[in-house]
Every structure is written in C-alpha cells, then in structure tokens.
Coordinates of C-alpha atoms in Angstrom, one line a residue:
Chain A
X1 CA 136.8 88.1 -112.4
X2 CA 135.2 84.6 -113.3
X3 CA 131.1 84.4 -113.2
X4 CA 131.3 80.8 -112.6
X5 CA 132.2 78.8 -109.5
X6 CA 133.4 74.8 -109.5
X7 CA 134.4 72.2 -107.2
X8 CA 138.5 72.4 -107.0
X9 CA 138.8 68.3 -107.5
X10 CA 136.7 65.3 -108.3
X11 CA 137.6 61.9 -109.1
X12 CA 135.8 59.4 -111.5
X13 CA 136.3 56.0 -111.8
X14 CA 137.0 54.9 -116.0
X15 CA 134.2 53.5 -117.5
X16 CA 132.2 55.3 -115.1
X17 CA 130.5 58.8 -116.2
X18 CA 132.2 61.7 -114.7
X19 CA 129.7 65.1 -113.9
X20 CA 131.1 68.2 -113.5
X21 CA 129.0 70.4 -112.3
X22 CA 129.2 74.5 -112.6
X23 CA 127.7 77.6 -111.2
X24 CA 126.8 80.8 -113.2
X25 CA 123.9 82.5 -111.1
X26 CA 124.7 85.7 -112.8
X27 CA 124.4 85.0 -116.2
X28 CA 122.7 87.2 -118.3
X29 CA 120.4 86.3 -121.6
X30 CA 122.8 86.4 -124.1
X31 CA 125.5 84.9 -122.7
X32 CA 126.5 81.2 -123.6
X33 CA 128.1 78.7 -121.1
X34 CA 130.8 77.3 -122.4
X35 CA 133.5 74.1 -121.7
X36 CA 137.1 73.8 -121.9
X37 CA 139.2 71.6 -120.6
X38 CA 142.9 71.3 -120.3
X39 CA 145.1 68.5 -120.7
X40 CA 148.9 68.7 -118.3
X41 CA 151.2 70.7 -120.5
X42 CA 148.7 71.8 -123.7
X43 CA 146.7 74.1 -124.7
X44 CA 142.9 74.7 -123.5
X45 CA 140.8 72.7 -125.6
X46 CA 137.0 73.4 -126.5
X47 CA 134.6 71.0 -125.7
X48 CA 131.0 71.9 -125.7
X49 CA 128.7 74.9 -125.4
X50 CA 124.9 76.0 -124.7
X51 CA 122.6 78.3 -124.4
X52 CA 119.5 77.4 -122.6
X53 CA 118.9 73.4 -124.4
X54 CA 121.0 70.4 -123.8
X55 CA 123.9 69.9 -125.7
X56 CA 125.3 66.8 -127.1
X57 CA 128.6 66.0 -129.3
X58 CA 131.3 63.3 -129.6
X59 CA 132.9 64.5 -126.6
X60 CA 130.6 65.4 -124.2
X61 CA 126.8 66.3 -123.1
X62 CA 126.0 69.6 -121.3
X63 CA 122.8 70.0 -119.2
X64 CA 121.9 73.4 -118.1
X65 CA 119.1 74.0 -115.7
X66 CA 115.7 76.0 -116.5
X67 CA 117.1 78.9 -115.1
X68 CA 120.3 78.7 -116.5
X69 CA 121.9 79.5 -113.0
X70 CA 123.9 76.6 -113.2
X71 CA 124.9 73.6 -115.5
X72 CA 126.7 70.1 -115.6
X73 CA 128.8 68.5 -117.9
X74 CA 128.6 65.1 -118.4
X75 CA 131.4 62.7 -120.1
X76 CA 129.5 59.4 -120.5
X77 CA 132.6 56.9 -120.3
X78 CA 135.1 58.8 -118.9
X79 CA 139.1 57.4 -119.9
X80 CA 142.3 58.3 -118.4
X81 CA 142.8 60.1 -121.1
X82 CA 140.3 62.7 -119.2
X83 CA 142.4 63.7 -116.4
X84 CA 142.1 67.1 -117.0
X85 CA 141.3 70.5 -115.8
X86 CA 138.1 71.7 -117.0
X87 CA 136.8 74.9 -117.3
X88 CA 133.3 76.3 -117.0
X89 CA 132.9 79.9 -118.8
X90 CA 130.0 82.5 -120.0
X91 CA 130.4 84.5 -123.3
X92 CA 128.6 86.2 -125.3
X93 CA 127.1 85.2 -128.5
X94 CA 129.5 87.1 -130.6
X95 CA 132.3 89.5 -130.9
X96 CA 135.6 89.6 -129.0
X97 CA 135.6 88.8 -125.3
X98 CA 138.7 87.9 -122.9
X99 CA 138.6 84.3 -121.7
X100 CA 138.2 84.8 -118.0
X101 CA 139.4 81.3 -116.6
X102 CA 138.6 80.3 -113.0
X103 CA 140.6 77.9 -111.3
X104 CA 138.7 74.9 -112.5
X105 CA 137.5 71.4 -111.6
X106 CA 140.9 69.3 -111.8
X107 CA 139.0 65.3 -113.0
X108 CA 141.2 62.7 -112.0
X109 CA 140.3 59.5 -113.8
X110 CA 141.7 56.4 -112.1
X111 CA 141.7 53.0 -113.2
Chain B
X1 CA 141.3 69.0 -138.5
X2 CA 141.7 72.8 -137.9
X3 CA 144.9 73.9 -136.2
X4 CA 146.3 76.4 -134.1
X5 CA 150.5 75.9 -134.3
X6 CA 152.7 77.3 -131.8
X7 CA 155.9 77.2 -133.3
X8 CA 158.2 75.8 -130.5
X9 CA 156.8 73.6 -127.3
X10 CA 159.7 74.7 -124.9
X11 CA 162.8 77.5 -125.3
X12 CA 164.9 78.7 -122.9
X13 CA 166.4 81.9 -123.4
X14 CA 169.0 84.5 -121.8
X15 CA 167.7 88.0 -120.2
X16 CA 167.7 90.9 -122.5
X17 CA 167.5 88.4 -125.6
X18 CA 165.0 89.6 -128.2
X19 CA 162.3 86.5 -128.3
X20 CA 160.0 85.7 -130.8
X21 CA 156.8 83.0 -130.3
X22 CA 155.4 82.7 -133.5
X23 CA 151.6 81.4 -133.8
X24 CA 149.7 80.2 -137.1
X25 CA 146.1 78.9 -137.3
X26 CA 144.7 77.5 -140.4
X27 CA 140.7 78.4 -140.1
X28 CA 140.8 81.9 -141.6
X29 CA 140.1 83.4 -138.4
X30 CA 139.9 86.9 -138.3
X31 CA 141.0 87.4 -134.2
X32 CA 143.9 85.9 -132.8
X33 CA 145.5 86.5 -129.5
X34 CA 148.2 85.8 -126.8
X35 CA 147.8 84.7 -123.3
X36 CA 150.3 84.0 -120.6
X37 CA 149.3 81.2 -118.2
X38 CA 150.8 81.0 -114.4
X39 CA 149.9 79.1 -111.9
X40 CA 147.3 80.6 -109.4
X41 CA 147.1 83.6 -112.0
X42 CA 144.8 81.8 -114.5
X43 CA 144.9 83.1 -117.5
X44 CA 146.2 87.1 -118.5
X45 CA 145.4 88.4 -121.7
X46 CA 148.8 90.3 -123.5
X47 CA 148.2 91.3 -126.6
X48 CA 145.0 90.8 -129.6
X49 CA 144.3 91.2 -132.8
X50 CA 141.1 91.8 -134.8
X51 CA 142.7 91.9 -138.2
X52 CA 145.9 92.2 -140.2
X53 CA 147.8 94.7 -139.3
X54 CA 145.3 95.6 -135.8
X55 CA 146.2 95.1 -132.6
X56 CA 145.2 96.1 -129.6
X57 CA 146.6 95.8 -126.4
X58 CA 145.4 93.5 -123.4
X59 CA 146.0 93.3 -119.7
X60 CA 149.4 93.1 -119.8
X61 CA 151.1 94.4 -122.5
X62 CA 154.1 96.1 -120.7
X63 CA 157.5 94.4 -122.2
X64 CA 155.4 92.8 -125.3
X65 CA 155.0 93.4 -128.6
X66 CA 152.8 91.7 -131.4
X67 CA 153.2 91.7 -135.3
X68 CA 150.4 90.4 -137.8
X69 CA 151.1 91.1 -141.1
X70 CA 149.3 88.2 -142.8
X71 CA 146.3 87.1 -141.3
X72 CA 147.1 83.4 -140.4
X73 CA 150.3 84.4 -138.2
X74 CA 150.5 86.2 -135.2
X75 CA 153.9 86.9 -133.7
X76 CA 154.6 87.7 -130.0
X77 CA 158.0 89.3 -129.2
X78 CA 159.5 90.0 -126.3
X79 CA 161.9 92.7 -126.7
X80 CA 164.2 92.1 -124.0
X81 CA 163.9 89.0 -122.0
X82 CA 163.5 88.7 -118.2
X83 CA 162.9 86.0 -115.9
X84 CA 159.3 87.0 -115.2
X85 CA 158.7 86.3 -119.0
X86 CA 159.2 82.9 -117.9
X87 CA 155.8 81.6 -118.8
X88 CA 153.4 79.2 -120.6
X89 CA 152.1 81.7 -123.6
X90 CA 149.3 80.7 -125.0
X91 CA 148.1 81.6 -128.7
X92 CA 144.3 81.3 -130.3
X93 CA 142.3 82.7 -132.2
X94 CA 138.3 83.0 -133.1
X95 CA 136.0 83.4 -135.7
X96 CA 134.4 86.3 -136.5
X97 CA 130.8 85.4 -134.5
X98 CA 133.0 83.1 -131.9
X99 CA 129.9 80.6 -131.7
X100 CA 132.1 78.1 -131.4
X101 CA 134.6 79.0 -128.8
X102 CA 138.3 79.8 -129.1
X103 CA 141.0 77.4 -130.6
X104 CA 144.1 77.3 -128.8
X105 CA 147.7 76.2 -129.3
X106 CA 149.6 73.7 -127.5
X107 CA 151.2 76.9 -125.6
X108 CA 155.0 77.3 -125.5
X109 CA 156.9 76.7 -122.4
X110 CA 159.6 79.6 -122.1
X111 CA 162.3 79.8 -119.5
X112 CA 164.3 83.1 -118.9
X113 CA 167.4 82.1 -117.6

C-alpha cells in the first residue's frame, strides 16, 4: 500500500510555478521522500529526493516540513512540457525496495 | 546521459506466442527489475534481479519468466501469451545504495490479440 497521499489533479498556468504538495505522516527516520513523475506513454522518470533539508536541482526544488510528515514540490516555471503525473514516494536509504506508486497528482499545464 | 533501453515501444502479439521484452541499462547497475503498469492497478512488481544470474520473484510472477545472464540485460518472457498479458511493462534498474532512485525505460506497450 502507498504511505503517501496527493491531490488527484491540479492545474498550473505556464510560466507560473506549479506546487505539488504530498503527505507521508508515517514516515519513519530513514526513509527518504522521493519524486517521480510520468510523462503520457513513458516510463517514470526521477526527479528529486530528500531527506529532512530542502532540495534543489535543474528540474525541480523539494521542501519538506520540520517534521517531515509532509512535503511539496516545487517546479519554478512550469512548461507544457510538464503535464505529467507525479509521484510522491518514501524509501529507504539503501538496498532493494518495491516502488509502491499511488495514484498520483495528474499537473495539467495550460497555456 | 545514462539509459535504460526497452527494446521495442509497442508489439502486438497472438495468445500462446512465446514473447520476449528485452531491457538494457548502461550504468553498471547491479538490480534491475520488471513492472507491469495498468490503469487503477498502479504499479505490480513481476520479476527482480539482484545480480547475474539472480532472480527473485515479485508480486506477480505467475506466467513470467526472467533471464540475466550479463549484467546490463534483463529479459522478460512470457511463455505463452494471453490477453491479460496485455500491458505496459516497465523495466529499471538501481544502484547498489539506490540513493538516487530507480531509472526506468520508456515501457513497452504489448497487446495480446
């Protein structure tokens, strides 16, 4: 079963910064939130991860609260070309775990 | 740019044909692994393997088999097609301390006709 909830749908405006939010109230001290999102017809596709501190890379930022019950990601400028589904997930630091998908937040960036 | 390849994007195939989707990643990762994805079922892990010549078996392994026998390629056969194969199958694969998340294929569309 997934540990994290999301909104089903959200839509964003391009050029505008789209925030996904994400709740994990369950999440234990070694496990890691991570992002993925996925494009119509492709794979998943990693995007970001943290562990308690904000996270920043070319694609996106990641803000997880003090208590690390719950988290956001942020895509500054968001394109078309992030319409996506996008996936909030815990794992643990290391070793083999099944991806547990939830349904997802489904971003619909219109022009 | 590291790669995960899925050999073929869409097949369509007859029941009872023997299929194989074949997947190859570039990274030197040690664990690879094949997931189905249907709608409202998220998801569903099939088959994994931790190193050449492992595997283990996931969620769903019933009508599935997997072959690694070098450890860039990981093959996923179906022994006898049928129409609930039809699927999107997903391949990826990790390294060793997974810090940085699982790399995925583009997924291969396959219809059992």
């Amino acid at each position: 079963d997934a540990k994290t909830t999301q909104p089903t749908s959200m839509d964003c405006a391009e050029g505008r910064a789209a925030n996904l939010p994400c709740n994990h109230s369950t999440i234990s001290g070694n496990e890691y939130v991570y992002w993925y999102r996925q494009i119509h017809s492709q794979g998943p596709q990693y995007i970001i991860h943290g562990l308690k501190n904000n996270e920043t890379n070319e694609m996106a930022s990641l803000i997880i609260t003090e208590d690390r019950k719950s988290s956001t990601l942020i895509l500054p400028h968001a394109t078309l070309r992030d319409t996506a589904v996008y996936y909030c997930i815990v794992l643990e630091a290391a070793g083999f775990q099944k991806l547990v998908f939830g349904t997802g937040t489904r971003l619909l960036v219109s022009p | 740019d590291v790669k995960v390849t899925q050999s073929s994007r869409y097949l369509v195939k007859r029941t009872g044909e023997k299929v194989f989707l074949e997947c190859v990643q570039d990274m030197d990762h040690e664990n690879m692994f094949w997931y189905r994805q249907d709608p409202g079922l998220g998801l569903r892990l099939i088959y994994f393997s931790y190193d050449v010549k492992m595997k283990e078996k996931g969620d769903i392994p019933e009508g599935y088999s997997v072959s690694r026998e070098k450890k860039e390629r990981f093959s996923l056969i179906l022994e006898s097609a049928s129409t609930n194969q039809t699927s999107m199958y997903l391949c990826a694969s990790l390294n060793g301390d997974s810090l940085y998340g699982y790399t995925f294929g583009s997924g291969t569309r396959l219809t059992v006709v």
